PDB file of C-alpha atoms in Angstrom:
ATOM      1  CA  UNK A 963      -7.291  -5.253  56.281  1.00  0.00           C
ATOM      2  CA  UNK A 964      -6.349  -8.824  55.596  1.00  0.00           C
ATOM      3  CA  UNK A 965      -7.903  -8.727  52.153  1.00  0.00           C
ATOM      4  CA  UNK A 966      -6.021  -5.583  51.317  1.00  0.00           C
ATOM      5  CA  UNK A 967      -2.760  -7.262  52.306  1.00  0.00           C
ATOM      6  CA  UNK A 968      -3.521 -10.337  50.124  1.00  0.00           C
ATOM      7  CA  UNK A 969      -4.352  -8.033  47.132  1.00  0.00           C
ATOM      8  CA  UNK A 970      -1.084  -6.140  47.694  1.00  0.00           C
ATOM      9  CA  UNK A 971       1.014  -9.291  47.603  1.00  0.00           C
ATOM     10  CA  UNK A 972      -0.845 -10.487  44.494  1.00  0.00           C
ATOM     11  CA  UNK A 973      -0.086  -7.149  42.777  1.00  0.00           C
ATOM     12  CA  UNK A 974       3.572  -7.453  43.651  1.00  0.00           C
ATOM     13  CA  UNK A 975       3.767 -10.995  42.201  1.00  0.00           C
ATOM     14  CA  UNK A 976       1.940  -9.951  39.034  1.00  0.00           C
ATOM     15  CA  UNK A 977       4.221  -6.914  38.668  1.00  0.00           C
ATOM     16  CA  UNK A 978       7.335  -9.124  38.971  1.00  0.00           C
ATOM     17  CA  UNK A 979       5.956 -11.575  36.441  1.00  0.00           C
ATOM     18  CA  UNK A 980       5.119  -8.810  33.946  1.00  0.00           C
ATOM     19  CA  UNK A 981       8.504  -7.111  34.507  1.00  0.00           C
ATOM     20  CA  UNK A 982      10.357 -10.362  33.819  1.00  0.00           C
ATOM     21  CA  UNK A 983       8.322 -10.940  30.670  1.00  0.00           C
ATOM     22  CA  UNK A 984       9.052  -7.397  29.475  1.00  0.00           C
ATOM     23  CA  UNK A 985      12.784  -7.876  30.049  1.00  0.00           C
ATOM     24  CA  UNK A 986      12.709 -11.108  28.063  1.00  0.00           C
ATOM     25  CA  UNK A 987      10.902  -9.438  25.198  1.00  0.00           C
ATOM     26  CA  UNK A 988      13.417  -6.605  25.186  1.00  0.00           C
ATOM     27  CA  UNK A 989      16.297  -9.107  25.027  1.00  0.00           C
ATOM     28  CA  UNK A 990      14.934 -10.685  21.832  1.00  0.00           C
ATOM     29  CA  UNK A 991      15.441  -7.402  19.903  1.00  0.00           C
ATOM     30  CA  UNK A 992      19.168  -7.673  20.422  1.00  0.00           C
ATOM     31  CA  UNK A 993      19.424 -11.379  19.781  1.00  0.00           C
ATOM     32  CA  UNK A 994      20.464 -12.491  16.286  1.00  0.00           C
ATOM     33  CA  UNK A 995      19.087 -16.020  16.523  1.00  0.00           C
ATOM     34  CA  UNK A 996      15.489 -15.539  15.454  1.00  0.00           C
ATOM     35  CA  UNK A 997      15.874 -18.128  12.675  1.00  0.00           C
ATOM     36  CA  UNK A 998      18.882 -20.444  12.196  1.00  0.00           C
ATOM     37  CA  UNK A 999      19.995 -22.587   9.270  1.00  0.00           C
ATOM     38  CA  UNK A1000      22.948 -25.014   8.878  1.00  0.00           C
ATOM     39  CA  UNK A1001      24.277 -25.668   5.432  1.00  0.00           C
ATOM     40  CA  UNK A1002      27.426 -27.621   4.387  1.00  0.00           C
ATOM     41  CA  UNK A1003      28.454 -27.007   0.812  1.00  0.00           C
ATOM     42  CA  UNK A1004      31.577 -29.154   1.084  1.00  0.00           C
ATOM     43  CA  UNK A1005      33.068 -31.339   3.722  1.00  0.00           C
ATOM     44  CA  UNK A1006      35.763 -28.927   4.908  1.00  0.00           C
ATOM     45  CA  UNK A1007      33.684 -25.787   4.749  1.00  0.00           C
ATOM     46  CA  UNK A1008      30.441 -25.323   6.650  1.00  0.00           C
ATOM     47  CA  UNK A1009      28.486 -22.236   7.557  1.00  0.00           C
ATOM     48  CA  UNK A1010      25.722 -21.320   9.926  1.00  0.00           C
ATOM     49  CA  UNK A1011      23.211 -18.691   8.770  1.00  0.00           C
ATOM     50  CA  UNK A1012      20.969 -16.823  11.193  1.00  0.00           C
ATOM     51  CA  UNK A1013      19.068 -13.591  11.124  1.00  0.00           C
ATOM     52  CA  UNK A1014      16.701 -11.351  13.109  1.00  0.00           C
ATOM     53  CA  UNK A1015      14.645  -8.237  12.532  1.00  0.00           C
ATOM     54  CA  UNK A1016      17.609  -6.082  11.591  1.00  0.00           C
ATOM     55  CA  UNK A1017      20.436  -8.146   9.913  1.00  0.00           C
ATOM     56  CA  UNK A1018      21.564 -11.357   8.283  1.00  0.00           C
ATOM     57  CA  UNK A1019      24.586 -13.157   9.693  1.00  0.00           C
ATOM     58  CA  UNK A1020      26.861 -16.008   8.732  1.00  0.00           C
ATOM     59  CA  UNK A1021      29.444 -17.924  10.770  1.00  0.00           C
ATOM     60  CA  UNK A1022      32.017 -20.459   9.654  1.00  0.00           C
ATOM     61  CA  UNK A1023      33.558 -23.403  11.459  1.00  0.00           C
ATOM     62  CA  UNK A1024      36.379 -21.262  12.903  1.00  0.00           C
ATOM     63  CA  UNK A1025      33.867 -19.201  14.875  1.00  0.00           C
ATOM     64  CA  UNK A1026      34.265 -16.037  12.765  1.00  0.00           C
ATOM     65  CA  UNK A1027      30.922 -14.434  12.084  1.00  0.00           C
ATOM     66  CA  UNK A1028      29.914 -11.650   9.772  1.00  0.00           C
ATOM     67  CA  UNK A1029      26.651  -9.708   9.978  1.00  0.00           C
ATOM     68  CA  UNK A1030      25.178  -7.426   7.432  1.00  0.00           C
ATOM     69  CA  UNK A1031      22.249  -4.999   7.985  1.00  0.00           C
ATOM     70  CA  UNK A1032      19.458  -4.955   5.560  1.00  0.00           C
ATOM     71  CA  UNK A1033      20.517  -2.577   2.755  1.00  0.00           C
ATOM     72  CA  UNK A1034      17.325  -0.574   2.160  1.00  0.00           C
ATOM     73  CA  UNK A1035      14.268  -0.103   4.318  1.00  0.00           C
ATOM     74  CA  UNK A1036      12.010   0.555   1.358  1.00  0.00           C
ATOM     75  CA  UNK A1037      13.069  -2.748  -0.252  1.00  0.00           C
ATOM     76  CA  UNK A1038      12.001  -4.869   2.721  1.00  0.00           C
ATOM     77  CA  UNK A1039       8.801  -6.963   2.745  1.00  0.00           C
ATOM     78  CA  UNK A1040       5.671  -5.832   4.576  1.00  0.00           C
ATOM     79  CA  UNK A1041       6.056  -8.832   6.875  1.00  0.00           C
ATOM     80  CA  UNK A1042       9.322  -7.505   8.247  1.00  0.00           C
ATOM     81  CA  UNK A1043       8.009  -3.924   8.665  1.00  0.00           C
ATOM     82  CA  UNK A1044       4.940  -5.083  10.641  1.00  0.00           C
ATOM     83  CA  UNK A1045       7.036  -7.385  12.817  1.00  0.00           C
ATOM     84  CA  UNK A1046       9.433  -4.522  13.646  1.00  0.00           C
ATOM     85  CA  UNK A1047       6.541  -2.229  14.524  1.00  0.00           C
ATOM     86  CA  UNK A1048       4.834  -4.705  16.805  1.00  0.00           C
ATOM     87  CA  UNK A1049       8.073  -5.635  18.554  1.00  0.00           C
ATOM     88  CA  UNK A1050       8.849  -1.926  19.294  1.00  0.00           C
ATOM     89  CA  UNK A1051       5.226  -1.274  20.363  1.00  0.00           C
ATOM     90  CA  UNK A1052       5.411  -4.239  22.720  1.00  0.00           C
ATOM     91  CA  UNK A1053       8.514  -2.838  24.402  1.00  0.00           C
ATOM     92  CA  UNK A1054       6.929   0.651  24.734  1.00  0.00           C
ATOM     93  CA  UNK A1055       3.727  -0.689  26.205  1.00  0.00           C
ATOM     94  CA  UNK A1056       5.712  -2.718  28.672  1.00  0.00           C
ATOM     95  CA  UNK A1057       7.648   0.343  29.817  1.00  0.00           C
ATOM     96  CA  UNK A1058       4.518   2.453  30.389  1.00  0.00           C
ATOM     97  CA  UNK A1059       2.854  -0.493  32.063  1.00  0.00           C
ATOM     98  CA  UNK A1060       5.710  -0.652  34.578  1.00  0.00           C
ATOM     99  CA  UNK A1061       5.409   3.111  35.245  1.00  0.00           C
ATOM    100  CA  UNK A1062       1.637   2.966  35.858  1.00  0.00           C
ATOM    101  CA  UNK A1063       1.945  -0.127  38.056  1.00  0.00           C
ATOM    102  CA  UNK A1064       4.603   1.554  40.242  1.00  0.00           C
ATOM    103  CA  UNK A1065       2.205   4.559  40.637  1.00  0.00           C
ATOM    104  CA  UNK A1066      -0.954   2.655  41.332  1.00  0.00           C
ATOM    105  CA  UNK A1067       0.099  -0.344  43.451  1.00  0.00           C
ATOM    106  CA  UNK A1068      -0.809  -0.457  47.122  1.00  0.00           C
ATOM    107  CA  UNK A1069       2.756  -1.055  48.315  1.00  0.00           C
ATOM    108  CA  UNK A1070       4.192   2.091  46.704  1.00  0.00           C
ATOM    109  CA  UNK A1071       1.709   4.547  48.275  1.00  0.00           C
ATOM    110  CA  UNK A1072       2.059   7.015  45.424  1.00  0.00           C
ATOM    111  CA  UNK A1073      -0.930   9.029  44.125  1.00  0.00           C
ATOM    112  CA  UNK A1074      -4.240  10.109  45.428  1.00  0.00           C
ATOM    113  CA  UNK A1075      -7.179   8.166  46.832  1.00  0.00           C
ATOM    114  CA  UNK A1076      -7.512   4.418  47.029  1.00  0.00           C
ATOM    115  CA  UNK A1077      -9.986   4.310  44.162  1.00  0.00           C
ATOM    116  CA  UNK A1078      -7.753   6.399  41.921  1.00  0.00           C
ATOM    117  CA  UNK A1079      -4.728   4.199  42.556  1.00  0.00           C
ATOM    118  CA  UNK A1080      -6.725   1.057  41.877  1.00  0.00           C
ATOM    119  CA  UNK A1081      -7.882   2.428  38.533  1.00  0.00           C
ATOM    120  CA  UNK A1082      -4.280   3.365  37.645  1.00  0.00           C
ATOM    121  CA  UNK A1083      -3.357  -0.270  38.412  1.00  0.00           C
ATOM    122  CA  UNK A1084      -6.172  -1.417  36.148  1.00  0.00           C
ATOM    123  CA  UNK A1085      -4.799   0.746  33.357  1.00  0.00           C
ATOM    124  CA  UNK A1086      -1.310  -0.728  33.953  1.00  0.00           C
ATOM    125  CA  UNK A1087      -2.750  -4.216  33.675  1.00  0.00           C
ATOM    126  CA  UNK A1088      -4.339  -3.377  30.348  1.00  0.00           C
ATOM    127  CA  UNK A1089      -1.154  -1.859  29.073  1.00  0.00           C
ATOM    128  CA  UNK A1090       0.842  -4.931  30.076  1.00  0.00           C
ATOM    129  CA  UNK A1091      -1.727  -7.177  28.362  1.00  0.00           C
ATOM    130  CA  UNK A1092      -1.397  -5.159  25.129  1.00  0.00           C
ATOM    131  CA  UNK A1093       2.361  -5.539  25.347  1.00  0.00           C
ATOM    132  CA  UNK A1094       2.091  -9.294  25.787  1.00  0.00           C
ATOM    133  CA  UNK A1095      -0.328  -9.701  22.863  1.00  0.00           C
ATOM    134  CA  UNK A1096       1.824  -7.600  20.508  1.00  0.00           C
ATOM    135  CA  UNK A1097       4.851  -9.771  21.378  1.00  0.00           C
ATOM    136  CA  UNK A1098       2.858 -13.006  21.011  1.00  0.00           C
ATOM    137  CA  UNK A1099       1.706 -11.939  17.549  1.00  0.00           C
ATOM    138  CA  UNK A1100       5.227 -11.239  16.392  1.00  0.00           C
ATOM    139  CA  UNK A1101       6.831 -14.418  17.578  1.00  0.00           C
ATOM    140  CA  UNK A1102       3.957 -16.606  16.537  1.00  0.00           C
ATOM    141  CA  UNK A1103       3.885 -15.032  13.077  1.00  0.00           C
ATOM    142  CA  UNK A1104       7.640 -15.668  12.602  1.00  0.00           C
ATOM    143  CA  UNK A1105       7.249 -19.225  13.882  1.00  0.00           C
ATOM    144  CA  UNK A1106       4.438 -19.946  11.490  1.00  0.00           C
ATOM    145  CA  UNK A1107       6.336 -18.479   8.533  1.00  0.00           C
ATOM    146  CA  UNK A1108       9.444 -20.551   9.327  1.00  0.00           C
ATOM    147  CA  UNK A1109       7.388 -23.769   9.760  1.00  0.00           C
ATOM    148  CA  UNK A1110       5.403 -23.267   6.555  1.00  0.00           C
ATOM    149  CA  UNK A1111       8.584 -22.673   4.550  1.00  0.00           C
ATOM    150  CA  UNK A1112      10.361 -25.574   6.091  1.00  0.00           C
ATOM    151  CA  UNK A1113       7.600 -28.177   5.273  1.00  0.00           C
ATOM    152  CA  UNK A1114       6.911 -26.757   1.845  1.00  0.00           C
ATOM    153  CA  UNK A1115       8.544 -29.055  -0.703  1.00  0.00           C
ATOM    154  CA  UNK A1116       8.352 -26.361  -3.460  1.00  0.00           C
ATOM    155  CA  UNK A1117      10.296 -23.836  -1.409  1.00  0.00           C
ATOM    156  CA  UNK A1118      13.725 -23.993  -3.067  1.00  0.00           C
ATOM    157  CA  UNK A1119      15.508 -21.301  -1.110  1.00  0.00           C
ATOM    158  CA  UNK A1120      17.500 -21.753   2.086  1.00  0.00           C
ATOM    159  CA  UNK A1121      15.261 -23.212   4.796  1.00  0.00           C
ATOM    160  CA  UNK A1122      15.525 -22.018   8.373  1.00  0.00           C
ATOM    161  CA  UNK A1123      14.574 -23.399  11.756  1.00  0.00           C
ATOM    162  CA  UNK A1124      13.237 -21.756  14.957  1.00  0.00           C
ATOM    163  CA  UNK A1125      15.878 -19.784  16.800  1.00  0.00           C
ATOM    164  CA  UNK A1126      16.322 -19.209  20.498  1.00  0.00           C
ATOM    165  CA  UNK A1127      14.816 -15.694  20.408  1.00  0.00           C
ATOM    166  CA  UNK A1128      11.388 -17.020  19.461  1.00  0.00           C
ATOM    167  CA  UNK A1129      11.224 -19.355  22.452  1.00  0.00           C
ATOM    168  CA  UNK A1130      12.437 -16.529  24.723  1.00  0.00           C
ATOM    169  CA  UNK A1131       9.773 -14.237  23.262  1.00  0.00           C
ATOM    170  CA  UNK A1132       7.085 -16.794  23.732  1.00  0.00           C
ATOM    171  CA  UNK A1133       8.009 -17.252  27.382  1.00  0.00           C
ATOM    172  CA  UNK A1134       8.126 -13.523  28.018  1.00  0.00           C
ATOM    173  CA  UNK A1135       4.798 -12.940  26.290  1.00  0.00           C
ATOM    174  CA  UNK A1136       3.116 -15.670  28.355  1.00  0.00           C
ATOM    175  CA  UNK A1137       4.447 -14.032  31.573  1.00  0.00           C
ATOM    176  CA  UNK A1138       3.114 -10.682  30.476  1.00  0.00           C
ATOM    177  CA  UNK A1139      -0.331 -12.039  29.583  1.00  0.00           C
ATOM    178  CA  UNK A1140      -0.801 -14.225  32.706  1.00  0.00           C
ATOM    179  CA  UNK A1141       0.457 -11.549  35.142  1.00  0.00           C
ATOM    180  CA  UNK A1142      -1.610  -8.768  33.562  1.00  0.00           C
ATOM    181  CA  UNK A1143      -4.764 -10.930  33.507  1.00  0.00           C
ATOM    182  CA  UNK A1144      -4.528 -11.608  37.260  1.00  0.00           C
ATOM    183  CA  UNK A1145      -3.763  -7.975  38.007  1.00  0.00           C
ATOM    184  CA  UNK A1146      -6.624  -6.869  35.787  1.00  0.00           C
ATOM    185  CA  UNK A1147      -9.082  -9.115  37.596  1.00  0.00           C
ATOM    186  CA  UNK A1148      -8.227  -7.900  41.100  1.00  0.00           C
ATOM    187  CA  UNK A1149      -8.010  -4.252  40.155  1.00  0.00           C
ATOM    188  CA  UNK A1150     -11.258  -4.398  38.202  1.00  0.00           C
ATOM    189  CA  UNK A1151     -13.172  -5.706  41.247  1.00  0.00           C
ATOM    190  CA  UNK A1152     -11.928  -2.768  43.318  1.00  0.00           C
ATOM    191  CA  UNK A1153     -12.198  -0.145  40.551  1.00  0.00           C
ATOM    192  CA  UNK A1154     -15.921  -0.853  39.893  1.00  0.00           C
ATOM    193  CA  UNK A1155     -17.363  -2.149  43.229  1.00  0.00           C
ATOM    194  CA  UNK A1156     -21.000  -1.446  42.309  1.00  0.00           C
ATOM    195  CA  UNK A1157     -20.986  -4.241  39.693  1.00  0.00           C
ATOM    196  CA  UNK A1158     -20.051  -6.788  42.276  1.00  0.00           C
ATOM    197  CA  UNK A1159     -22.220  -5.571  45.208  1.00  0.00           C
ATOM    198  CA  UNK A1160     -25.645  -5.700  43.634  1.00  0.00           C
ATOM    199  CA  UNK A1161     -28.557  -6.293  45.961  1.00  0.00           C
ATOM    200  CA  UNK A1162     -30.349  -9.586  45.188  1.00  0.00           C
ATOM    201  CA  UNK A1163     -33.732  -9.098  43.666  1.00  0.00           C
ATOM    202  CA  UNK A1164     -36.832 -10.426  45.486  1.00  0.00           C
ATOM    203  CA  UNK A1165     -38.536 -13.374  43.867  1.00  0.00           C
ATOM    204  CA  UNK A1166     -41.940 -12.559  42.442  1.00  0.00           C
ATOM    205  CA  UNK A1167     -44.931 -13.772  44.522  1.00  0.00           C
ATOM    206  CA  UNK A1168     -48.275 -15.089  43.293  1.00  0.00           C
ATOM    207  CA  UNK A1169     -51.189 -12.774  44.001  1.00  0.00           C
ATOM    208  CA  UNK A1170     -54.809 -13.595  43.298  1.00  0.00           C
ATOM    209  CA  UNK A1171     -57.323 -11.162  41.906  1.00  0.00           C
ATOM    210  CA  UNK A1172     -59.243 -10.944  45.198  1.00  0.00           C
ATOM    211  CA  UNK A1173     -56.029 -10.246  47.138  1.00  0.00           C
ATOM    212  CA  UNK A1174     -54.979  -7.642  44.627  1.00  0.00           C
ATOM    213  CA  UNK A1175     -58.295  -5.837  44.995  1.00  0.00           C
ATOM    214  CA  UNK A1176     -57.982  -6.047  48.822  1.00  0.00           C
ATOM    215  CA  UNK A1177     -54.521  -4.422  49.007  1.00  0.00           C
ATOM    216  CA  UNK A1178     -54.740  -2.079  46.049  1.00  0.00           C
ATOM    217  CA  UNK A1179     -56.847   1.020  46.823  1.00  0.00           C
ATOM    218  CA  UNK A1180     -58.385   3.120  44.028  1.00  0.00           C
ATOM    219  CA  UNK A1181     -56.984   6.456  43.240  1.00  0.00           C
ATOM    220  CA  UNK A1182     -59.876   8.362  44.913  1.00  0.00           C
ATOM    221  CA  UNK A1183     -59.486   6.610  48.256  1.00  0.00           C
ATOM    222  CA  UNK A1184     -55.695   7.053  48.564  1.00  0.00           C
ATOM    223  CA  UNK A1185     -54.651   9.555  51.228  1.00  0.00           C
ATOM    224  CA  UNK A1186     -53.280  12.731  49.763  1.00  0.00           C
ATOM    225  CA  UNK A1187     -51.343  15.509  51.361  1.00  0.00           C
ATOM    226  CA  UNK A1188     -52.016  19.062  50.350  1.00  0.00           C
ATOM    227  CA  UNK A1189     -49.472  21.691  51.138  1.00  0.00           C
ATOM    228  CA  UNK A1190     -51.112  25.113  51.846  1.00  0.00           C
ATOM    229  CA  UNK A1191     -49.023  28.307  52.051  1.00  0.00           C
ATOM    230  CA  UNK A1192     -49.044  30.095  55.395  1.00  0.00           C
ATOM    231  CA  UNK A1193     -50.865  33.153  54.109  1.00  0.00           C
ATOM    232  CA  UNK A1194     -53.755  31.120  52.643  1.00  0.00           C
ATOM    233  CA  UNK A1195     -53.882  28.905  55.732  1.00  0.00           C
ATOM    234  CA  UNK A1196     -54.255  31.895  58.078  1.00  0.00           C
ATOM    235  CA  UNK A1197     -56.873  33.409  55.820  1.00  0.00           C
ATOM    236  CA  UNK A1198     -58.837  30.198  55.770  1.00  0.00           C
ATOM    237  CA  UNK A1199     -58.562  29.867  59.510  1.00  0.00           C
ATOM    238  CA  UNK A1200     -59.776  33.463  60.132  1.00  0.00           C
ATOM    239  CA  UNK A1201     -62.585  33.002  57.714  1.00  0.00           C
ATOM    240  CA  UNK A1202     -63.680  29.812  59.384  1.00  0.00           C
ATOM    241  CA  UNK A1203     -63.428  31.511  62.780  1.00  0.00           C
ATOM    242  CA  UNK A1204     -65.682  34.362  61.662  1.00  0.00           C
ATOM    243  CA  UNK A1205     -68.196  32.028  60.123  1.00  0.00           C
ATOM    244  CA  UNK A1206     -68.370  29.978  63.324  1.00  0.00           C
ATOM    245  CA  UNK A1207     -68.732  33.118  65.426  1.00  0.00           C
ATOM    246  CA  UNK A1208     -71.529  34.350  63.144  1.00  0.00           C
ATOM    247  CA  UNK A1209     -73.392  31.108  63.453  1.00  0.00           C
ATOM    248  CA  UNK A1210     -72.931  31.182  67.248  1.00  0.00           C
ATOM    249  CA  UNK A1211     -74.228  34.791  67.497  1.00  0.00           C
ATOM    250  CA  UNK A1212     -77.317  33.852  65.446  1.00  0.00           C
ATOM    251  CA  UNK A1213     -78.094  30.962  67.714  1.00  0.00           C
ATOM    252  CA  UNK A1214     -77.634  33.167  70.803  1.00  0.00           C
ATOM    253  CA  UNK A1215     -79.922  35.897  69.416  1.00  0.00           C
ATOM    254  CA  UNK A1216     -82.550  33.341  68.679  1.00  0.00           C
ATOM    255  CA  UNK A1217     -82.378  31.907  72.106  1.00  0.00           C
ATOM    256  CA  UNK A1218     -82.396  35.388  73.866  1.00  0.00           C
ATOM    257  CA  UNK A1219     -85.260  36.855  71.774  1.00  0.00           C
ATOM    258  CA  UNK A1220     -88.002  38.054  74.296  1.00  0.00           C
ATOM    259  CA  UNK A1221     -91.375  36.485  74.107  1.00  0.00           C
ATOM    260  CA  UNK A1222     -94.274  38.857  73.250  1.00  0.00           C
ATOM    261  CA  UNK A1223     -97.233  39.017  75.568  1.00  0.00           C
ATOM    262  CA  UNK A1224    -100.255  37.211  74.405  1.00  0.00           C
ATOM    263  CA  UNK A1225    -103.189  39.471  73.458  1.00  0.00           C
ATOM    264  CA  UNK A1226    -106.416  38.390  74.872  1.00  0.00           C
ATOM    265  CA  UNK A1227    -108.827  37.405  72.218  1.00  0.00           C
ATOM    266  CA  UNK A1228    -111.601  39.161  74.097  1.00  0.00           C
ATOM    267  CA  UNK A1229    -109.969  42.474  73.770  1.00  0.00           C
TER     268      UNK A1229
END
């Protein structure tokens, strides 16, 4: 009972961690500051450029900003398409992970047997882990692209720096991966108990040839058990009884046979 209570509190902590990570990943989709660049063409005019998965924005010194969505989806690079897909998949996996965790956790008491709920929790942990890895791939890919362009001396276009959304996404993905890993470990131990409760094997013992001959009987000397049907058994018993009675009658007749009188040799 105490172990079950400890596992329940661990599941609650992992669920809260994964839920916070999923919320942070969701907030990055609406944040414009994935990459940020500051450029000053003249002294009195300066602008800040920033962008995300969906739009490019610019803001001047007066605080007025103007955002423009990408004009055509078919004209976008493959990098942006893959990043959008992975970000959306991360959010979807996080949502279904929360649903499965609420069904399978011990504190909610929803579902069927204890084993079924534990396996549902294991599935939720795997879903959360997939969500965290998808998010980590997106933010790490963006960070590596920004870094490589910034340190490249032959890159003549506008250079960007890491925005706040990438750091938020990294933190949320780490929470998802860590929480789902702990939840997966505890739920896996309860979902497949046979793998953790194996009986220890006996160590092999040394046996000499003489000892082996002593304790190993040949096949002809081993006791065997023969099962005889009732009909054959009664037939064999009656046959044996008749044979024994016949032998007994023969012996009695031989013992009762009268002795003939001896004939005198003189006669």
